[in-house]
Tab-separated table of C-alpha atoms in Angstrom:
chain	number	residue	atom	x	y	z
N	1219	PHE	CA	-19.883	23.921	-5.106
N	1220	LEU	CA	-20.126	24.247	-1.280
N	1221	ASN	CA	-19.707	21.486	1.216
N	1222	THR	CA	-21.865	21.572	4.398
N	1223	ASP	CA	-21.125	24.137	7.132
N	1224	THR	CA	-19.445	26.514	4.640
N	1225	ARG	CA	-19.706	30.297	4.453
N	1226	LEU	CA	-18.579	32.421	1.483
N	1227	ILE	CA	-18.469	36.119	0.908
N	1228	VAL	CA	-18.595	37.055	-2.768
N	1229	LYS	CA	-17.019	40.394	-3.808
N	1230	TYR	CA	-17.087	40.802	-7.623
N	1231	ASP	CA	-16.211	44.144	-9.219
N	1232	GLU	CA	-14.865	45.259	-12.584
N	1233	GLN	CA	-11.287	44.599	-11.659
N	1234	GLU	CA	-11.468	41.222	-9.830
N	1235	ARG	CA	-13.602	38.167	-9.027
N	1236	ARG	CA	-12.951	37.896	-5.344
N	1237	VAL	CA	-14.400	35.284	-2.903
N	1238	GLU	CA	-13.637	35.090	0.745
N	1239	LEU	CA	-13.930	31.659	2.446
N	1240	ARG	CA	-14.844	32.254	6.048
N	1241	ARG	CA	-15.185	28.587	6.945
N	1242	GLY	CA	-15.754	25.131	5.442
N	1243	GLU	CA	-14.934	23.768	2.019
N	1244	ALA	CA	-15.635	24.707	-1.593
N	1245	LEU	CA	-14.813	23.402	-5.090
N	1246	PHE	CA	-14.281	26.073	-7.701
N	1247	ASN	CA	-14.371	25.588	-11.449
N	1248	VAL	CA	-13.070	28.843	-12.817
N	1249	ALA	CA	-13.346	30.175	-16.388
N	1250	LYS	CA	-10.125	31.679	-17.600
N	1251	ARG	CA	-10.257	35.390	-17.891
N	1252	GLY	CA	-6.887	37.180	-17.991
N	1253	ASP	CA	-8.618	40.583	-17.681
N	1254	TRP	CA	-10.735	39.500	-14.761
N	1255	PRO	CA	-8.739	37.496	-12.187
N	1256	PHE	CA	-10.344	35.065	-9.786
N	1257	VAL	CA	-9.054	35.102	-6.265
N	1258	VAL	CA	-10.053	33.109	-3.096
N	1259	VAL	CA	-9.089	34.797	0.164
N	1260	VAL	CA	-8.911	32.430	3.128
N	1261	SER	CA	-7.229	33.218	6.465
N	1262	ASP	CA	-3.893	34.905	5.733
N	1263	ARG	CA	-3.556	33.395	2.175
N	1264	GLN	CA	-4.812	34.161	-1.313
N	1265	VAL	CA	-5.397	31.597	-4.001
N	1266	ARG	CA	-5.218	32.977	-7.566
N	1267	ALA	CA	-6.718	30.762	-10.271
N	1268	LEU	CA	-5.329	30.662	-13.737
N	1269	GLY	CA	-8.286	28.918	-15.455
N	1270	THR	CA	-8.619	25.860	-13.301
N	1271	SER	CA	-10.500	23.654	-10.857
N	1272	PHE	CA	-9.461	23.460	-7.214
N	1273	VAL	CA	-10.729	22.794	-3.712
N	1274	VAL	CA	-10.097	25.114	-0.716
N	1275	ARG	CA	-10.822	23.822	2.855
N	1276	LYS	CA	-10.528	25.764	6.064
N	1277	ASP	CA	-10.786	23.928	9.402
N	1278	ALA	CA	-9.734	24.972	12.885
N	1279	GLY	CA	-5.965	25.398	12.758
N	1280	LYS	CA	-5.550	24.133	9.159
N	1281	LEU	CA	-5.961	25.416	5.592
N	1282	ALA	CA	-5.679	23.179	2.539
N	1283	VAL	CA	-5.631	24.001	-1.141
N	1284	THR	CA	-5.989	21.027	-3.606
N	1285	LEU	CA	-5.557	21.576	-7.292
N	1286	MET	CA	-7.676	19.309	-9.486
N	1287	GLU	CA	-6.569	20.695	-12.900
N	1288	GLY	CA	-4.942	23.735	-14.341
N	1289	SER	CA	-2.809	25.964	-12.172
N	1290	VAL	CA	-3.165	28.134	-9.048
N	1291	LEU	CA	-0.779	30.556	-7.330
N	1292	VAL	CA	-1.025	30.531	-3.463
N	1293	THR	CA	0.297	33.778	-1.990
N	1294	PRO	CA	0.397	35.428	1.388
N	1295	GLY	CA	-2.523	37.707	1.997
N	1296	PRO	CA	-2.152	41.400	2.894
N	1297	SER	CA	-2.113	40.648	6.565
N	1298	ALA	CA	0.556	37.965	6.122
N	1299	LYS	CA	3.209	39.747	4.026
N	1300	ASN	CA	4.944	41.143	7.068
N	1301	ASP	CA	4.567	38.283	9.461
N	1302	ALA	CA	4.081	34.925	7.774
N	1303	ALA	CA	6.371	35.324	4.740
N	1304	PRO	CA	9.626	35.704	6.668
N	1305	ALA	CA	8.902	32.552	8.650
N	1306	ILE	CA	8.443	30.579	5.447
N	1307	ILE	CA	11.655	31.971	3.827
N	1308	ALA	CA	13.735	31.444	6.923
N	1309	ALA	CA	12.525	27.912	7.568
N	1310	PRO	CA	12.187	26.123	4.233
N	1311	GLU	CA	12.798	22.804	6.065
N	1312	ALA	CA	9.266	23.289	7.554
N	1313	ILE	CA	7.837	22.043	4.229
N	1314	SER	CA	7.369	18.300	4.341
N	1315	GLN	CA	6.183	16.223	1.426
N	1316	THR	CA	5.383	12.651	0.562
N	1317	PRO	CA	8.150	10.824	-1.406
N	1318	ALA	CA	7.711	11.028	-5.172
N	1319	VAL	CA	5.537	14.143	-4.888
N	1320	PRO	CA	6.903	16.914	-7.203
N	1321	ALA	CA	7.903	19.999	-5.247
N	1322	ALA	CA	5.595	22.985	-5.593
N	1323	VAL	CA	7.324	25.985	-7.248
N	1324	ARG	CA	7.996	28.594	-4.533
N	1325	ASN	CA	9.548	32.023	-4.978
N	1326	GLN	CA	11.228	34.261	-2.514
N	1327	VAL	CA	8.108	36.041	-1.260
N	1328	GLY	CA	6.415	32.848	-0.031
N	1329	GLU	CA	4.345	32.180	-3.136
N	1330	PHE	CA	3.570	28.665	-4.257
N	1331	LYS	CA	2.526	27.580	-7.732
N	1332	LEU	CA	0.796	24.179	-7.689
N	1333	THR	CA	0.464	21.584	-10.435
N	1334	ALA	CA	-2.548	19.308	-10.960
N	1335	GLY	CA	-3.028	16.746	-8.186
N	1336	GLN	CA	-1.049	18.581	-5.480
N	1337	ARG	CA	-2.435	19.622	-2.096
N	1338	LEU	CA	-0.734	22.270	-0.096
N	1339	THR	CA	-1.658	22.373	3.645
N	1340	PHE	CA	-0.838	25.159	6.063
N	1341	SER	CA	-1.153	24.631	9.876
N	1342	ASN	CA	-1.233	27.138	12.676
N	1343	ASP	CA	2.031	25.745	13.984
N	1344	ALA	CA	3.740	27.029	10.814
N	1345	ASP	CA	4.149	23.540	9.279
N	1346	ILE	CA	3.552	23.417	5.456
N	1347	HIS	CA	2.813	20.022	3.929
N	1348	LEU	CA	2.730	19.033	0.255
N	1349	ASP	CA	1.142	15.717	-0.923
N	1350	MET	CA	-0.961	14.293	-3.704
N	1351	PRO	CA	-4.226	12.910	-2.275
N	1352	SER	CA	-6.713	10.760	-4.163
N	1353	VAL	CA	-9.103	12.854	-6.254
N	1354	GLU	CA	-11.916	10.438	-5.317
N	1355	ARG	CA	-11.315	11.090	-1.607
N	1356	THR	CA	-10.929	14.841	-1.973
N	1357	THR	CA	-14.247	15.177	-3.762
N	1358	ALA	CA	-16.148	12.418	-1.950
N	1359	TRP	CA	-18.417	14.992	-0.356
N	1360	ARG	CA	-19.828	15.918	-3.687
N	1361	ARG	CA	-21.191	12.302	-3.884
N	1362	GLY	CA	-22.499	12.404	-0.241
N	1363	GLN	CA	-19.684	10.171	0.862
N	1364	VAL	CA	-16.868	10.342	3.474
N	1365	ILE	CA	-13.753	8.375	2.720
N	1366	LEU	CA	-11.408	7.604	5.543
N	1367	ASP	CA	-7.857	6.437	5.189
N	1368	ASP	CA	-5.956	5.655	8.454
N	1369	THR	CA	-7.937	8.540	10.028
N	1370	PRO	CA	-7.924	8.780	13.858
N	1371	LEU	CA	-11.436	8.122	15.199
N	1372	ARG	CA	-11.536	11.642	16.866
N	1373	THR	CA	-10.958	13.205	13.413
N	1374	ALA	CA	-13.301	10.809	11.681
N	1375	ALA	CA	-16.078	11.597	14.169
N	1376	ALA	CA	-15.574	15.313	13.661
N	1377	GLU	CA	-15.815	14.801	9.921
N	1378	MET	CA	-19.004	12.826	10.160
N	1379	ASN	CA	-20.405	15.440	12.557
N	1380	ARG	CA	-20.302	18.026	9.690
N	1381	TYR	CA	-23.289	16.214	8.079
N	1382	ASN	CA	-25.548	15.465	11.055
N	1383	GLU	CA	-27.165	17.427	13.810
N	1384	THR	CA	-26.831	14.335	16.088
N	1385	LYS	CA	-23.176	14.498	17.066
N	1386	LEU	CA	-20.742	11.609	17.611
N	1387	VAL	CA	-18.919	11.644	20.932
N	1388	VAL	CA	-15.896	9.323	21.600
N	1389	GLN	CA	-15.382	8.998	25.304
N	1390	GLU	CA	-12.149	7.090	25.793
N	1391	PRO	CA	-8.755	8.441	24.545
N	1392	GLU	CA	-7.717	4.905	23.532
N	1393	ALA	CA	-10.691	4.654	21.238
N	1394	ALA	CA	-10.267	8.179	19.908
N	1395	ALA	CA	-6.792	7.235	18.637
N	1396	LEU	CA	-7.970	4.238	16.587
N	1397	LEU	CA	-7.221	4.465	12.849
N	1398	ILE	CA	-10.364	4.188	10.782
N	1399	ASN	CA	-10.560	3.150	7.111
N	1400	GLY	CA	-13.663	2.858	4.912
N	1401	LEU	CA	-16.280	4.558	2.883
N	1402	PHE	CA	-19.332	5.901	4.713
N	1403	GLN	CA	-22.542	7.785	3.751
N	1404	ALA	CA	-22.353	11.345	4.839
N	1405	GLY	CA	-25.101	12.003	7.527
N	1406	ASP	CA	-25.341	8.276	8.512
N	1407	SER	CA	-23.520	8.574	11.839
N	1408	THR	CA	-25.482	5.700	13.375
N	1409	HIS	CA	-24.095	3.228	10.812
N	1410	PHE	CA	-20.662	4.646	11.125
N	1411	ALA	CA	-20.719	4.315	14.958
N	1412	ASN	CA	-22.039	0.786	14.844
N	1413	ALA	CA	-19.441	-0.323	12.304
N	1414	VAL	CA	-16.579	1.058	14.428
N	1415	ALA	CA	-18.076	-0.426	17.612
N	1416	GLN	CA	-18.433	-3.884	15.984
N	1417	SER	CA	-14.864	-3.801	14.655
N	1418	TYR	CA	-13.244	-2.806	17.971
N	1419	GLY	CA	-15.573	-4.098	20.717
N	1420	LEU	CA	-16.972	-0.731	21.684
N	1421	THR	CA	-20.467	0.270	22.837
N	1422	VAL	CA	-22.788	2.757	21.080
N	1423	THR	CA	-25.414	4.667	23.111
N	1424	GLU	CA	-27.814	7.249	21.784
N	1425	ARG	CA	-28.460	10.093	24.184
N	1426	GLY	CA	-30.746	12.766	22.861
N	1427	ASP	CA	-28.681	14.653	20.201
N	1428	GLN	CA	-25.561	12.528	20.778
N	1429	ILE	CA	-24.321	9.119	19.688
N	1430	VAL	CA	-21.831	8.097	22.286
N	1431	ILE	CA	-19.006	5.615	21.501
N	1432	SER	CA	-17.642	4.251	24.766
N	1433	GLY	CA	-15.352	1.511	26.038
N	1434	ARG	CA	-11.784	0.608	25.463
N	1435	PRO	CA	-10.990	-1.040	22.079
N	1436	ILE	CA	-10.228	-4.695	21.559
N	1437	HIS	CA	-7.322	-4.878	19.096
């Protein structure tokens, strides 16, 4: 299942079911076939499914793998084995995780085996984060929803912009840093902008293909 603004390259052959995620987000429900592995290649990582359901998302500067059920093995890709793996091995403290989240099983070549509910996030700055997000939030896009939980307005606007050709623009840095919570309809950027503006004393102006949120917030 593909989210909006997503591109996949499918490369199936007799040895392997291989999918390359170039950008965006996809949910995979994989039939278990020991003789025909299923692998998702994204950036410098590979996600090998072991009969399972999982979500892979690639944003600018970030890659996240969320396991819904079953088991997956996240490994360095061919281009990362010489460069990325040593950094992970040498700096295990770079892995941060929310309290009470079981640690992912990691071996000495930078491979991670996830259990159901875990999300493993890689950033361009070499930070690796492990947490257990809400399944409802992770798959909200399947229902045409965007769920925000203490999300900076700049990030929330970028997420809403995935689903609308009319783009949200936040002018003031003070407003862009506001933390937004709520459930919104994907594609309904006007309602989102008006709700934020009403809550924080901002102004909404429509300018052609833009919805501009301006002003300094009233806390």
